[in-house]
Coordinates of C-alpha atoms in Angstrom, one line a residue:
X16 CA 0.0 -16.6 0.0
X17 CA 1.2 -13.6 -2.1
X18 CA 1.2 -16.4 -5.0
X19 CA -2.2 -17.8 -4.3
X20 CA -3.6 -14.1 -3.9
X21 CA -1.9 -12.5 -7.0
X22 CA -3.3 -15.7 -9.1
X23 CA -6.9 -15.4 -8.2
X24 CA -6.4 -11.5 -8.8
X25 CA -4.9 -12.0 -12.1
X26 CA -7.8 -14.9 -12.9
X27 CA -10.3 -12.3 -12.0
X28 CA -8.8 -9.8 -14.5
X29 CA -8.5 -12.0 -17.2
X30 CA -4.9 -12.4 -17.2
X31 CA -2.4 -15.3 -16.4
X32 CA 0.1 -15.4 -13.5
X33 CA 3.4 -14.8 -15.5
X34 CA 7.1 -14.8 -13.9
X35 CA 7.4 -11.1 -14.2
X36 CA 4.0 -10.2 -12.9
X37 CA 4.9 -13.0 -9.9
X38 CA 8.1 -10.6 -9.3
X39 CA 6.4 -7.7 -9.4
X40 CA 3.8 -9.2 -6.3
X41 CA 6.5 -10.8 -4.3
X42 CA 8.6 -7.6 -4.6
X43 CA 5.7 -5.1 -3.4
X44 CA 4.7 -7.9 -1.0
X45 CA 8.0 -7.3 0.6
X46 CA 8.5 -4.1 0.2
X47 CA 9.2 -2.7 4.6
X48 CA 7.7 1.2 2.8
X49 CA 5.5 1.9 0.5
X50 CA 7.0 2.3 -3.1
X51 CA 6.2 4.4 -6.4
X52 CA 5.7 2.7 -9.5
X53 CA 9.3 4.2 -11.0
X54 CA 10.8 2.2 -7.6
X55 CA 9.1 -1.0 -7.7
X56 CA 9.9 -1.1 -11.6
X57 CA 13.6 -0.1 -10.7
X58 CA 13.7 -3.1 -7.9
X59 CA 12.0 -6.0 -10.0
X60 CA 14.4 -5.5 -12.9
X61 CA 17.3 -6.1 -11.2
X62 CA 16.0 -9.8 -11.0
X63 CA 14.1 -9.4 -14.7
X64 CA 16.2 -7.0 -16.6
X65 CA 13.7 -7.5 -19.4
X66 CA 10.4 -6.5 -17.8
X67 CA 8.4 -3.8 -19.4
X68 CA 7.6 -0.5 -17.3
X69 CA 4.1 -0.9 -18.6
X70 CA 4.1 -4.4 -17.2
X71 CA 4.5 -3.1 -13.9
X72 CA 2.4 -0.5 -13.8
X73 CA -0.6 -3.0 -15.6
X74 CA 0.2 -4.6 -12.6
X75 CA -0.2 -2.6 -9.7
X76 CA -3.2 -1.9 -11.7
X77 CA -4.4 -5.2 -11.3
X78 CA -3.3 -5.5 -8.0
X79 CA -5.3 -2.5 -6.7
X80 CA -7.9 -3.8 -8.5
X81 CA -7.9 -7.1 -6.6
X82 CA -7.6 -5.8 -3.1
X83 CA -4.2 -7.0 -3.1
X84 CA -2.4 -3.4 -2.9
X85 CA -3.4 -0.3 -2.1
X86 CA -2.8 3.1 -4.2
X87 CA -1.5 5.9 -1.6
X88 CA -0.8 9.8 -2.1
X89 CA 2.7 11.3 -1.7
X90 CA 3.2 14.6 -1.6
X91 CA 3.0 16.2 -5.3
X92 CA 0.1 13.9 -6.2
X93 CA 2.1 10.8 -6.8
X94 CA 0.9 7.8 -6.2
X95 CA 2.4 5.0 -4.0
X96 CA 1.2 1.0 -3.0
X97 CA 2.0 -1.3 -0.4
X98 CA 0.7 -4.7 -0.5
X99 CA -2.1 -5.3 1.4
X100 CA -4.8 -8.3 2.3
X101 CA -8.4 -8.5 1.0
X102 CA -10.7 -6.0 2.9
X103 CA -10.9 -2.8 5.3
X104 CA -7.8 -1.0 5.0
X105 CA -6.4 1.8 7.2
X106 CA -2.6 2.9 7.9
X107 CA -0.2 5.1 9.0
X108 CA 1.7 6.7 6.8
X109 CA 4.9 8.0 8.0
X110 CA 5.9 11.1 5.5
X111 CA 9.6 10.9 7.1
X112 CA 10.5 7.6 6.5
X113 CA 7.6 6.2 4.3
X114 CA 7.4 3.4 6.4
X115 CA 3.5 2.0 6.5
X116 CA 1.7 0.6 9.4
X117 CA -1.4 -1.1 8.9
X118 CA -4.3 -0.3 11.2
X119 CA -6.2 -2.9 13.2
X120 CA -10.0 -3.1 12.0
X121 CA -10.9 -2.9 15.7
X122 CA -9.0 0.6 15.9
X123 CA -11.3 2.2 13.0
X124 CA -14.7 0.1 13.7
X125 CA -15.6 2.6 16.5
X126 CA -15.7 5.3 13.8
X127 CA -17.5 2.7 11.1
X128 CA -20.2 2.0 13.9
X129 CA -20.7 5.5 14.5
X130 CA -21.4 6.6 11.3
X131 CA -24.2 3.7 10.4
X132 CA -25.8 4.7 13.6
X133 CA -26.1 8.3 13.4
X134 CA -25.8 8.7 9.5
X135 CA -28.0 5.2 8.3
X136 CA -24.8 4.8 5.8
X137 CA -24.2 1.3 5.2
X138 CA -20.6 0.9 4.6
X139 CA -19.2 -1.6 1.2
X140 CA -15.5 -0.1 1.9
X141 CA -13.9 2.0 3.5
X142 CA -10.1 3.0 3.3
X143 CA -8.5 5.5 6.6
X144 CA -5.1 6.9 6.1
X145 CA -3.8 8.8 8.5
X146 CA -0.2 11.0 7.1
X147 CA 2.2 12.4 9.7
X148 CA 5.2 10.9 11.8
X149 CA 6.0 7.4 13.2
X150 CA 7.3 7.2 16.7
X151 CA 10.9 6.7 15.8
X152 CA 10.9 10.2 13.2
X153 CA 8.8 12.2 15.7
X154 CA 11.4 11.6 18.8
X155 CA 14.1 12.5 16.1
X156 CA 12.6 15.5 15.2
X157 CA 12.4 16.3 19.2
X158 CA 15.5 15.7 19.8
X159 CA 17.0 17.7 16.8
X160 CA 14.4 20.6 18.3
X161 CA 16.0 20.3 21.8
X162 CA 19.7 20.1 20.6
X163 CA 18.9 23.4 18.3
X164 CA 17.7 25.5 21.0

């Protein structure tokens, strides 16, 4: 898929589906957290120790660009992608671990619904991300709150 998908974005952009630009998909497709630009360059040249820093960044670019990955804000206004299907996308972003959870269209279509209905807003796209804890960091964070008191 991620081959597939990266090809037709890469088509759509003009560009050809090279080794290093395949890396550079199959590495953010399997990224478990979302990763900066710096980190995803830093993890595909261990494989391609002769890739360009521009290449990957043309290439999230691209990505992005194609619905294939999503751009997401850390803290300090840097930017982060995970990989991501064609369409509606809405996550969970945990700002402990970084770990990203994609949201179920059905979770967010409730909100979608109401806002055609009482707005008349037709919605093209819509992007939801919602920063805080995941389960595992928040019952950390309790438990390193109980042990302190």
């Amino acid at each position: 898929m991620v081959e597939t998908a990266f090809g037709s974005a890469l088509q759509r952009s003009g560009l050809r589906l090279t080794p290093q630009r395949m890396a550079i998909a199959e590495a953010l497709a399997g990224a478990s957290k979302e990763v900066s630009a710096q980190e995803l360059y830093d993890r595909v040249r261990r494989r391609h120790p002769y890739i360009g820093r521009a290449t990957v960044f043309r290439s999230l670019d691209t990505l992005v660009g194609g619905g294939l990955a999503q751009r997401l804000e850390r803290p300090g206004h840097v930017s982060a992608y995970v990989w991501c299907e064609p369409g509606h996308h809405h996550h969970l972003i945990c700002t402990t671990c970084r770990t990203v959870e994609e949201l179920d269209e059905e979770a967010v279509a409730p909100l979608a619904q109401t806002i055609v209905r009482t707005r008349g807003f037709r919605v093209d796209h819509a992007t939801l991300d919602f920063y805080g804890q995941c389960r595992a960091c928040s019952r950390a964070a309790s438990r390193e709150k109980t042990a302190a008191h």
